[in-house]
Amino acid sequence: MKEAIKIGLLGSGTVGSGVVRVLRENMEEITARVGTRLVLAKVLVRDVKKPRPYLEGVELTDRVEDILEDDEISIVVEVMGGIKPAKDYMLRALAAGKNVVTANKDVVAQYGHELFDMAEAHDADFRFEASVGGGIPIIMPLKQCLTANRITEIMGIVNGTTNYMLTKMSECGASYDDVLKEAQEKGYAEANPSADVDGLDAARKAAILSSIAFNTRISLDDVSVEGITKITPDDIAYAKNLGYVVKLLAIGKETDEGINVRVHPVFLPEEHPLASVNGVFNAIFVRGNAVGEAMFYGPGAGSLPTASAVVADIIDVARDIVNHSFGRVNCTCYRKKVLCPIEKTRSSYYVRLLVEDKPGVLGAIATAFGNADVSLQSVIQTQRDKKEHAEIVAITHCVPHANILTALDVLNALPVVSEVRNLIRVENDRG
Amino acid sequence: MKEAIKIGLLGSGTVGSGVVRVLRENMEEITARVGTRLVLAKVLVRDVKKPRPYLEGVELTDRVEDILEDDEISIVVEVMGGIKPAKDYMLRALAAGKNVVTANKDVVAQYGHELFDMAEAHDADFRFEASVGGGIPIIMPLKQCLTANRITEIMGIVNGTTNYMLTKMSECGASYDDVLKEAQEKGYAEANPSADVDGLDAARKAAILSSIAFNTRISLDDVSVEGITKITPDDIAYAKNLGYVVKLLAIGKETDEGINVRVHPVFLPEEHPLASVNGVFNAIFVRGNAVGEAMFYGPGAGSLPTASAVVADIIDVARDIVNHSFGRVNCTCYRKKVLCPIEKTRSSYYVRLLVEDKPGVLGAIATAFGNADVSLQSVIQTQRDKKEHAEIVAITHCVPHANILTALDVLNALPVVSEVRNLIRVENDRG
């Protein structure tokens, strides 16, 4: 048995307490698997006097220096969340030659390159499996298990809150406001739900996943984002009728025009593997030129699932320590970034219009689409509102985003169109 | 750029040609990811004179010694399949200090310990990601990504042929014989389909998965096996009516009585993540004490998908070569094996009986179950055959396998029971 490996933990909230519990409960197994004992040496907390029964026997400190300057600590685990001061602490830990494990999607999505550069400069490991998909193994599978592939597409349900909401809307026809309230009551959504429902949380994960999948540094600013706030029970009912489910997806695609990364609601065919991922579960679907399709499914959040990923990273770093193989899997962003602007991305679209219910309207609308070079796959006209209005739902063929925007401009200007009620992308190009 | 790493390939069939193609097509990416060029130096073939356009520029040989005794070759890739001579070649390669990558489930399931011992004795890597689930990353996820967990259950759809057949039977009510014929015509099933339909292929994968999940060496002989040959359209129709789908699963469970590993058809609730895995796709579902549930989905066979896993292993070994970190993730079978005999395993059961259609029969049958300590969850009586006969379908509560066997003995002895038509386990203990 080699010398014990000492860990310093920054943060003792939901994820931190999970990490402590997993290390405790599974220590016998973990030690057998690594061949070395891992010891949780110190924990950074806000208030050292607050009783924390689950941390009995562990040294608590409110001074980060006690961890960053402790030469015996070789792995620093950051589970505080947020940019400040987490990013600074991680950079200092790496600069001190310590290996860093984090669950922090904010820092990785925005400042991943700084952390990787620092890790490389100091021959240290930097790991972040828990930053995407909670307990789902996805970072190592992308970096190692699928590394023989050229990946062309990655699509993920990476936000449990919005997936729970969309699942509920789909199951019982409830309104957006009602399911948001329910999600807040159950603790799945924050009092201010913006980061989830506006897609920003998913966008961070899209940036991280795409950076790895396409071997180039995609930052948060490169991601086009649209949330789920405009989704109505009507949209979900139309989707169901047409054989689709509505999901908020984080999407990265390699196209001839470059890489496009985006987050938005999608009409997904019922038979797509992601379509049956319901509730707070997450899943990431990958398409590669050797494997074809693969999907990784599991819990996207929660204390123990997230700790499962954090502790796996700790163990992997411990294996690097035992083998002196730091940086064995480096930052893999070796390609120059070429982004495809959103206007040039191609997709099918669902367009829902409120129109005057009189002869010739359908023709005028079909002509408007045609003039914008948007061909239609199917059109449904229904009478949903007042007598003098009808709804038209069109599914287009695959067209450039620019064309659909032109079509919407023309449609908006038509006197017979009272309102463009929604525009949602349709994913139906599964090989 | 470090010195090129040379590879010797044993076998040039379906998987071998896929490996060659993936190495060729993705070489630029692979080189960037490893930081070193991989070179396919030699390929062992049966007939060196047979034209193989895709192997142009590669040295062909029909003498395995040309590869095993070539000091410049550091990775030997075995994709011949079967026990002989593949096992011997791999042992000799490891004994010569070469790293070995294989897709060979037969050898790993039966002789894994010999290969691991040899690898450890010679400080070499032994990898077998492609031996289970084709292109699906599952060996590394189990050994590394989920290594913080104590795994309690692993359930997989690991045989594409039988999953295709069961999917077809479910979709169109076709008979077993008809779908087998169709599968054979499409090339999904062999002329002699026994290895697939009798569950032996799945049993090998069950042994491999369970060995890793439970950290103890499970060999093929430890696996109880039952195939799909007894499944009828009636069973599938009853399943559907009751909210289940029928799947052939490879199952490993850790129970209080020990580890139980088995392959058999299962009634799986429609909402289970494995239930929507259709056609030739495979998936492996894992339950761990930190992650909860996770699932890995993808193509279970095929030239390129299997090559995706083989080449990922090659790349991981190359990284070990670059970092001198051989054996970084060793054989993880460190526990003493305690097996739970099949009689002690617990499950719910679906029992279908052909009975005389007269008063008192249901009572007699319910009494027979009760006397064997088998309580019933639901009972359906239908008239499916001739007038004087009825079918009774019972779903039991969770009971020891021994009890259900006793119940069947009693039922078989009852004069009113004409036939026990099927007995299938029901998985409904999802947490």
mmCIF file of C-alpha atoms in Angstrom, chain B residues 19-179:
data_model
loop_
_atom_site.group_PDB
_atom_site.id
_atom_site.type_symbol
_atom_site.label_atom_id
_atom_site.label_comp_id
_atom_site.label_asym_id
_atom_site.label_seq_id
_atom_site.Cartn_x
_atom_site.Cartn_y
_atom_site.Cartn_z
ATOM 1 C CA VAL B 19 -10.161 -1.022 -37.436
ATOM 2 C CA VAL B 20 -8.077 -0.387 -40.551
ATOM 3 C CA ARG B 21 -10.677 2.024 -41.904
ATOM 4 C CA VAL B 22 -11.059 4.002 -38.661
ATOM 5 C CA LEU B 23 -7.285 4.267 -38.234
ATOM 6 C CA ARG B 24 -6.987 5.517 -41.830
ATOM 7 C CA GLU B 25 -9.913 7.917 -41.971
ATOM 8 C CA ASN B 26 -9.380 9.486 -38.569
ATOM 9 C CA MET B 27 -5.573 9.336 -38.386
ATOM 10 C CA GLU B 28 -5.149 13.102 -38.375
ATOM 11 C CA GLU B 29 -7.503 13.501 -35.412
ATOM 12 C CA ILE B 30 -6.059 10.482 -33.624
ATOM 13 C CA THR B 31 -2.502 11.748 -33.974
ATOM 14 C CA ALA B 32 -3.500 15.152 -32.611
ATOM 15 C CA ARG B 33 -5.280 13.532 -29.675
ATOM 16 C CA VAL B 34 -2.484 11.138 -28.703
ATOM 17 C CA GLY B 35 0.368 13.455 -29.583
ATOM 18 C CA THR B 36 2.037 10.553 -31.376
ATOM 19 C CA ARG B 37 1.520 8.876 -34.712
ATOM 20 C CA LEU B 38 0.047 5.356 -34.703
ATOM 21 C CA VAL B 39 1.196 3.099 -37.498
ATOM 22 C CA LEU B 40 -0.472 -0.120 -38.579
ATOM 23 C CA ALA B 41 2.717 -2.081 -39.226
ATOM 24 C CA LYS B 42 1.606 -5.649 -39.963
ATOM 25 C CA VAL B 43 -1.596 -7.611 -40.415
ATOM 26 C CA LEU B 44 -1.955 -11.339 -39.885
ATOM 27 C CA VAL B 45 -4.128 -12.821 -42.649
ATOM 28 C CA ARG B 46 -4.943 -16.364 -43.772
ATOM 29 C CA ASP B 47 -3.951 -15.799 -47.371
ATOM 30 C CA VAL B 48 -1.331 -13.148 -48.112
ATOM 31 C CA LYS B 49 -2.057 -13.390 -51.828
ATOM 32 C CA LYS B 50 -5.745 -12.466 -51.608
ATOM 33 C CA PRO B 51 -6.153 -8.882 -52.869
ATOM 34 C CA ARG B 52 -7.106 -6.526 -50.060
ATOM 35 C CA PRO B 53 -7.251 -3.007 -51.518
ATOM 36 C CA TYR B 54 -7.985 -1.411 -48.123
ATOM 37 C CA LEU B 55 -4.712 -2.828 -46.773
ATOM 38 C CA GLU B 56 -2.531 -1.339 -49.487
ATOM 39 C CA GLY B 57 0.831 -0.300 -48.108
ATOM 40 C CA VAL B 58 0.543 -2.503 -45.019
ATOM 41 C CA GLU B 59 2.731 -5.574 -44.628
ATOM 42 C CA LEU B 60 0.670 -8.770 -44.691
ATOM 43 C CA THR B 61 1.830 -12.007 -43.154
ATOM 44 C CA ASP B 62 0.434 -15.472 -42.489
ATOM 45 C CA ARG B 63 3.013 -16.146 -39.733
ATOM 46 C CA VAL B 64 1.930 -14.813 -36.343
ATOM 47 C CA GLU B 65 5.604 -14.853 -35.254
ATOM 48 C CA ASP B 66 6.267 -11.990 -37.656
ATOM 49 C CA ILE B 67 4.128 -9.881 -35.354
ATOM 50 C CA LEU B 68 4.743 -11.458 -31.942
ATOM 51 C CA GLU B 69 8.515 -11.392 -32.413
ATOM 52 C CA ASP B 70 8.715 -7.912 -33.931
ATOM 53 C CA ASP B 71 10.286 -5.765 -31.220
ATOM 54 C CA GLU B 72 9.043 -2.578 -32.839
ATOM 55 C CA ILE B 73 5.408 -3.562 -32.457
ATOM 56 C CA SER B 74 4.121 -2.473 -29.042
ATOM 57 C CA ILE B 75 0.374 -3.003 -29.457
ATOM 58 C CA VAL B 76 -1.137 -6.268 -30.681
ATOM 59 C CA VAL B 77 -4.793 -6.047 -31.665
ATOM 60 C CA GLU B 78 -6.672 -9.350 -31.731
ATOM 61 C CA VAL B 79 -9.854 -9.357 -33.809
ATOM 62 C CA MET B 80 -9.910 -12.958 -35.020
ATOM 63 C CA GLY B 81 -12.587 -14.121 -32.568
ATOM 64 C CA GLY B 82 -12.964 -17.590 -31.045
ATOM 65 C CA ILE B 83 -10.797 -19.233 -28.406
ATOM 66 C CA LYS B 84 -8.210 -20.960 -30.578
ATOM 67 C CA PRO B 85 -5.709 -19.707 -31.548
ATOM 68 C CA ALA B 86 -6.652 -16.173 -30.405
ATOM 69 C CA LYS B 87 -6.124 -16.860 -26.694
ATOM 70 C CA ASP B 88 -2.711 -18.373 -27.284
ATOM 71 C CA TYR B 89 -1.623 -15.491 -29.516
ATOM 72 C CA MET B 90 -2.685 -12.934 -26.909
ATOM 73 C CA LEU B 91 -0.867 -14.759 -24.107
ATOM 74 C CA ARG B 92 2.278 -14.902 -26.221
ATOM 75 C CA ALA B 93 2.016 -11.215 -27.100
ATOM 76 C CA LEU B 94 1.643 -10.275 -23.420
ATOM 77 C CA ALA B 95 4.506 -12.583 -22.463
ATOM 78 C CA ALA B 96 6.632 -10.698 -24.983
ATOM 79 C CA GLY B 97 5.797 -7.487 -23.140
ATOM 80 C CA LYS B 98 3.407 -6.222 -25.792
ATOM 81 C CA ASN B 99 0.133 -4.513 -24.930
ATOM 82 C CA VAL B 100 -2.976 -6.320 -26.123
ATOM 83 C CA VAL B 101 -6.312 -4.951 -27.291
ATOM 84 C CA THR B 102 -9.089 -7.405 -28.115
ATOM 85 C CA ALA B 103 -12.750 -7.561 -29.089
ATOM 86 C CA ASN B 104 -12.923 -11.226 -28.106
ATOM 87 C CA LYS B 105 -15.757 -11.855 -25.621
ATOM 88 C CA ASP B 106 -15.233 -15.625 -25.700
ATOM 89 C CA VAL B 107 -11.664 -15.434 -24.444
ATOM 90 C CA VAL B 108 -12.308 -12.626 -21.948
ATOM 91 C CA ALA B 109 -15.359 -14.365 -20.445
ATOM 92 C CA GLN B 110 -13.638 -17.727 -20.047
ATOM 93 C CA TYR B 111 -9.948 -16.948 -19.657
ATOM 94 C CA GLY B 112 -9.859 -13.294 -18.597
ATOM 95 C CA HIS B 113 -7.901 -14.100 -15.434
ATOM 96 C CA GLU B 114 -5.087 -15.815 -17.371
ATOM 97 C CA LEU B 115 -4.727 -12.812 -19.644
ATOM 98 C CA PHE B 116 -4.818 -10.328 -16.790
ATOM 99 C CA ASP B 117 -2.241 -12.319 -14.830
ATOM 100 C CA MET B 118 0.041 -12.435 -17.850
ATOM 101 C CA ALA B 119 -0.418 -8.694 -18.477
ATOM 102 C CA GLU B 120 0.396 -7.881 -14.871
ATOM 103 C CA ALA B 121 3.443 -10.143 -14.834
ATOM 104 C CA HIS B 122 4.844 -8.341 -17.869
ATOM 105 C CA ASP B 123 3.741 -4.797 -16.986
ATOM 106 C CA ALA B 124 1.543 -4.589 -20.052
ATOM 107 C CA ASP B 125 -1.948 -3.294 -20.783
ATOM 108 C CA PHE B 126 -4.796 -5.661 -21.617
ATOM 109 C CA ARG B 127 -7.952 -3.978 -22.980
ATOM 110 C CA PHE B 128 -11.287 -5.327 -24.186
ATOM 111 C CA GLU B 129 -13.807 -2.464 -24.504
ATOM 112 C CA ALA B 130 -15.259 -3.956 -27.716
ATOM 113 C CA SER B 131 -16.008 -7.324 -26.099
ATOM 114 C CA VAL B 132 -19.332 -6.048 -24.727
ATOM 115 C CA GLY B 133 -21.829 -3.742 -26.406
ATOM 116 C CA GLY B 134 -19.892 -3.186 -29.651
ATOM 117 C CA GLY B 135 -19.347 0.562 -29.967
ATOM 118 C CA ILE B 136 -20.949 1.457 -26.626
ATOM 119 C CA PRO B 137 -18.455 2.712 -24.074
ATOM 120 C CA ILE B 138 -19.100 0.459 -21.069
ATOM 121 C CA ILE B 139 -15.872 -1.155 -19.811
ATOM 122 C CA MET B 140 -14.052 2.128 -19.145
ATOM 123 C CA PRO B 141 -17.218 3.805 -17.770
ATOM 124 C CA LEU B 142 -17.603 0.914 -15.311
ATOM 125 C CA LYS B 143 -13.921 0.712 -14.376
ATOM 126 C CA GLN B 144 -13.277 4.447 -14.214
ATOM 127 C CA CYS B 145 -16.289 6.758 -14.544
ATOM 128 C CA LEU B 146 -18.492 4.882 -12.047
ATOM 129 C CA THR B 147 -15.646 3.684 -9.854
ATOM 130 C CA ALA B 148 -16.776 5.838 -6.915
ATOM 131 C CA ASN B 149 -19.878 3.623 -6.652
ATOM 132 C CA ARG B 150 -20.683 0.329 -5.086
ATOM 133 C CA ILE B 151 -22.590 -1.164 -7.996
ATOM 134 C CA THR B 152 -25.578 -3.249 -6.979
ATOM 135 C CA GLU B 153 -27.139 -4.089 -10.311
ATOM 136 C CA ILE B 154 -26.263 -4.251 -13.960
ATOM 137 C CA MET B 155 -28.796 -5.136 -16.646
ATOM 138 C CA GLY B 156 -28.068 -5.115 -20.323
ATOM 139 C CA ILE B 157 -29.573 -5.679 -23.711
ATOM 140 C CA VAL B 158 -26.305 -7.050 -25.069
ATOM 141 C CA ASN B 159 -27.394 -9.217 -27.985
ATOM 142 C CA GLY B 160 -28.639 -7.331 -31.031
ATOM 143 C CA THR B 161 -29.989 -10.405 -32.844
ATOM 144 C CA THR B 162 -32.448 -11.352 -30.127
ATOM 145 C CA ASN B 163 -33.383 -7.739 -29.465
ATOM 146 C CA TYR B 164 -34.175 -7.322 -33.145
ATOM 147 C CA MET B 165 -36.291 -10.473 -33.059
ATOM 148 C CA LEU B 166 -38.205 -9.488 -29.908
ATOM 149 C CA THR B 167 -38.742 -5.972 -31.273
ATOM 150 C CA LYS B 168 -40.193 -7.389 -34.500
ATOM 151 C CA MET B 169 -42.396 -9.859 -32.598
ATOM 152 C CA SER B 170 -43.661 -6.971 -30.515
ATOM 153 C CA GLU B 171 -44.248 -4.596 -33.428
ATOM 154 C CA CYS B 172 -46.159 -6.935 -35.693
ATOM 155 C CA GLY B 173 -47.195 -9.949 -33.635
ATOM 156 C CA ALA B 174 -45.048 -12.242 -35.769
ATOM 157 C CA SER B 175 -44.057 -15.699 -34.591
ATOM 158 C CA TYR B 176 -40.621 -16.630 -33.324
ATOM 159 C CA ASP B 177 -39.939 -18.757 -36.422
ATOM 160 C CA ASP B 178 -40.930 -15.991 -38.828
ATOM 161 C CA VAL B 179 -38.766 -13.320 -37.194
#
